[in-house]
Amino acid sequence: MGAIKVESGKVVVLSYVLKDEGGEIIDEATAADPFPYLHGAENIVPGLEAALTGKLVGDKFEAVVSPREGFGERIGEPQIVPRSAFPEGMPIEVGMQFIASDGESEMPVWIVGQEGDELLVDNNHPLAGVTLHFAGTILAIRDALQEELSHGHPHGVDGLNTHDH
Ligand code: ZN
């Protein structure tokens, strides 16, 4: 019997630090507040998922992920959209993400600026075009529960978290 390793259908629990090219910390998960994900379910960027495949509990990892294997290259420029295009009363702040719909397809967009009654809306992920530098440790690996597999994401480190969907 081999050691349990990172592969599709496993919930993997990580601590990690994510930095950009300049060494600026973009995101992190500590051992005290770790990050669980379901391997093989597009929970994390492809480049990191590939780097983690086959790793064992306790393994440390480092991965430099290009935009293409990360959040994509930037495509197009932010668009100016009048505040009135959004539902009245909906709170809007720079940094918020929305799902935009043209009636046929839906896409995520981000509010990247605001000036008076005009909003700057970008359909690029905030980390598009950024080379991602991950470093971390595999803290735990377990079989995903049936419900987690059907949802396509883990329910917390132990699979016990409830959520509303
Ligand atoms: Zn779920």
CSV table of C-alpha atoms and ligand atoms in Angstrom, one decimal:
chain,number,residue,atom,x,y,z
A,1,MET,CA,0.0,0.0,0.0
A,2,GLY,CA,1.6,3.3,-1.1
A,3,ALA,CA,1.3,6.6,0.7
A,4,ILE,CA,-1.7,8.7,-0.1
A,5,LYS,CA,-0.7,11.3,-2.7
A,6,VAL,CA,-2.2,14.3,-4.4
A,7,GLU,CA,-4.4,13.1,-7.3
A,8,SER,CA,-7.9,13.7,-8.7
A,9,GLY,CA,-10.7,13.1,-6.2
A,10,LYS,CA,-8.5,14.0,-3.2
A,11,VAL,CA,-9.1,17.0,-0.9
A,12,VAL,CA,-5.7,18.6,-0.4
A,13,VAL,CA,-5.0,21.0,2.5
A,14,LEU,CA,-2.3,23.6,1.9
A,15,SER,CA,-0.5,26.3,3.6
A,16,TYR,CA,1.0,28.7,1.1
A,17,VAL,CA,2.3,32.1,0.2
A,18,LEU,CA,1.5,33.6,-3.2
A,19,LYS,CA,3.8,36.4,-4.4
A,20,ASP,CA,4.0,38.4,-7.6
A,21,GLU,CA,7.1,38.9,-9.7
A,22,GLY,CA,8.3,41.7,-7.4
A,23,GLY,CA,8.0,39.6,-4.2
A,24,GLU,CA,4.8,41.4,-3.1
A,25,ILE,CA,2.5,39.0,-1.1
A,26,ILE,CA,-0.8,38.6,-3.0
A,27,ASP,CA,-2.4,35.9,-0.9
A,28,GLU,CA,-1.5,33.4,1.8
A,29,ALA,CA,-3.0,30.6,3.9
A,30,THR,CA,-1.3,29.7,7.2
A,31,ALA,CA,-1.1,26.3,8.8
A,32,ALA,CA,-3.5,27.7,11.5
A,33,ASP,CA,-6.0,28.7,8.8
A,34,PRO,CA,-5.1,26.5,5.8
A,35,PHE,CA,-6.6,26.3,2.4
A,36,PRO,CA,-8.4,23.1,1.3
A,37,TYR,CA,-9.2,22.4,-2.4
A,38,LEU,CA,-10.5,19.5,-4.4
A,39,HIS,CA,-7.8,18.2,-6.8
A,40,GLY,CA,-8.8,17.8,-10.4
A,41,ALA,CA,-11.9,20.1,-10.1
A,42,GLU,CA,-10.4,23.4,-11.3
A,43,ASN,CA,-10.5,24.8,-7.8
A,44,ILE,CA,-6.9,26.2,-8.3
A,45,VAL,CA,-5.0,27.5,-11.3
A,46,PRO,CA,-3.8,24.7,-13.7
A,47,GLY,CA,-0.1,25.5,-13.2
A,48,LEU,CA,-0.3,25.0,-9.5
A,49,GLU,CA,-2.5,21.9,-9.8
A,50,ALA,CA,0.1,20.4,-12.1
A,51,ALA,CA,2.9,21.2,-9.7
A,52,LEU,CA,1.1,19.6,-6.8
A,53,THR,CA,0.1,16.3,-8.5
A,54,GLY,CA,1.8,13.3,-6.9
A,55,LYS,CA,3.0,15.2,-3.8
A,56,LEU,CA,2.8,13.6,-0.3
A,57,VAL,CA,1.8,14.9,3.0
A,58,GLY,CA,4.6,17.0,4.5
A,59,ASP,CA,6.0,17.8,1.1
A,60,LYS,CA,7.0,21.4,0.5
A,61,PHE,CA,6.4,22.9,-3.0
A,62,GLU,CA,7.4,25.9,-5.0
A,63,ALA,CA,5.8,26.8,-8.3
A,64,VAL,CA,6.3,29.6,-10.7
A,65,VAL,CA,3.1,29.8,-12.8
A,66,SER,CA,2.9,31.8,-16.0
A,67,PRO,CA,-0.3,33.8,-16.7
A,68,ARG,CA,-1.3,31.2,-19.3
A,69,GLU,CA,-1.2,28.5,-16.6
A,70,GLY,CA,-2.6,30.9,-14.1
A,71,PHE,CA,-5.4,33.5,-14.4
A,72,GLY,CA,-4.8,34.1,-18.1
A,73,GLU,CA,-3.3,36.9,-20.2
A,74,ARG,CA,-5.0,40.2,-20.1
A,75,ILE,CA,-7.5,40.6,-23.0
A,76,GLY,CA,-8.9,44.0,-23.8
A,77,GLU,CA,-9.1,47.1,-21.7
A,78,PRO,CA,-11.5,48.1,-18.9
A,79,GLN,CA,-14.8,49.6,-20.1
A,80,ILE,CA,-16.6,52.7,-18.7
A,81,VAL,CA,-20.1,51.7,-17.6
A,82,PRO,CA,-22.6,54.2,-16.2
A,83,ARG,CA,-23.6,53.5,-12.6
A,84,SER,CA,-27.2,53.4,-13.8
A,85,ALA,CA,-26.4,50.1,-15.6
A,86,PHE,CA,-26.3,48.5,-12.2
A,87,PRO,CA,-29.4,47.9,-10.1
A,88,GLU,CA,-30.2,51.0,-7.9
A,89,GLY,CA,-29.4,50.5,-4.3
A,90,MET,CA,-26.8,47.8,-5.0
A,91,PRO,CA,-23.7,48.7,-3.1
A,92,ILE,CA,-20.7,49.0,-5.5
A,93,GLU,CA,-17.1,49.3,-4.5
A,94,VAL,CA,-13.8,49.1,-6.4
A,95,GLY,CA,-12.6,45.5,-6.2
A,96,MET,CA,-16.1,43.9,-6.3
A,97,GLN,CA,-16.8,41.1,-8.7
A,98,PHE,CA,-20.1,40.7,-10.6
A,99,ILE,CA,-21.5,38.2,-13.0
A,100,ALA,CA,-22.4,40.1,-16.2
A,101,SER,CA,-24.9,38.6,-18.5
A,102,ASP,CA,-25.8,39.6,-22.1
A,103,GLY,CA,-28.8,37.3,-22.0
A,104,GLU,CA,-26.9,34.4,-23.6
A,105,SER,CA,-23.7,33.9,-21.7
A,106,GLU,CA,-22.4,35.0,-18.3
A,107,MET,CA,-19.0,36.2,-17.5
A,108,PRO,CA,-17.3,37.5,-14.3
A,109,VAL,CA,-16.3,41.2,-14.3
A,110,TRP,CA,-14.5,43.3,-11.8
A,111,ILE,CA,-15.0,46.9,-10.8
A,112,VAL,CA,-11.6,48.5,-11.0
A,113,GLY,CA,-12.4,52.2,-10.7
A,114,GLN,CA,-15.1,54.7,-10.1
A,115,GLU,CA,-15.4,58.3,-11.0
A,116,GLY,CA,-18.6,60.1,-10.2
A,117,ASP,CA,-21.4,58.2,-11.9
A,118,GLU,CA,-19.1,56.2,-14.0
A,119,LEU,CA,-17.6,52.8,-13.2
A,120,LEU,CA,-14.5,51.2,-14.8
A,121,VAL,CA,-15.4,47.5,-15.4
A,122,ASP,CA,-12.8,45.0,-16.4
A,123,ASN,CA,-13.5,41.4,-17.6
A,124,ASN,CA,-9.9,40.4,-16.8
A,125,HIS,CA,-9.3,38.6,-13.5
A,126,PRO,CA,-7.3,40.9,-11.2
A,127,LEU,CA,-4.4,38.5,-11.5
A,128,ALA,CA,-4.6,38.1,-15.2
A,129,GLY,CA,-1.2,38.8,-16.8
A,130,VAL,CA,0.6,38.2,-13.5
A,131,THR,CA,3.3,35.5,-13.1
A,132,LEU,CA,2.4,33.7,-9.8
A,133,HIS,CA,5.1,32.6,-7.3
A,134,PHE,CA,3.7,29.9,-5.0
A,135,ALA,CA,5.5,28.4,-2.0
A,136,GLY,CA,3.9,26.2,0.5
A,137,THR,CA,3.5,22.8,2.3
A,138,ILE,CA,1.0,19.9,1.8
A,139,LEU,CA,-0.6,19.7,5.3
A,140,ALA,CA,-3.1,16.9,4.6
A,141,ILE,CA,-4.6,14.7,1.9
A,142,ARG,CA,-7.9,12.8,2.2
A,143,ASP,CA,-10.5,11.2,0.0
A,144,ALA,CA,-13.2,13.6,-1.1
A,145,LEU,CA,-16.7,12.8,0.2
A,146,GLN,CA,-19.3,11.9,-2.4
A,147,GLU,CA,-21.1,15.3,-1.8
A,148,GLU,CA,-17.8,17.2,-2.3
A,149,LEU,CA,-17.2,15.3,-5.5
A,150,SER,CA,-20.6,16.2,-6.8
A,151,HIS,CA,-20.3,19.8,-5.8
A,152,GLY,CA,-16.8,20.1,-7.2
A,153,HIS,CA,-15.3,21.6,-4.1
A,154,PRO,CA,-14.4,20.6,-0.5
A,155,HIS,CA,-16.5,21.4,2.5
A,156,GLY,CA,-13.7,22.6,4.7
A,157,VAL,CA,-10.6,20.9,5.9
A,158,ASP,CA,-12.6,18.0,7.4
A,159,GLY,CA,-15.6,17.9,5.0
A,160,LEU,CA,-17.9,19.0,7.8
A,161,ASN,CA,-18.6,22.6,6.7
A,162,THR,CA,-22.1,23.4,5.7
A,163,HIS,CA,-22.9,26.1,3.2
A,164,ASP,CA,-25.9,27.5,1.4
A,165,HIS,CA,-26.2,25.9,-2.0
B,1,ZN,ZN,-20.7,22.2,-1.7
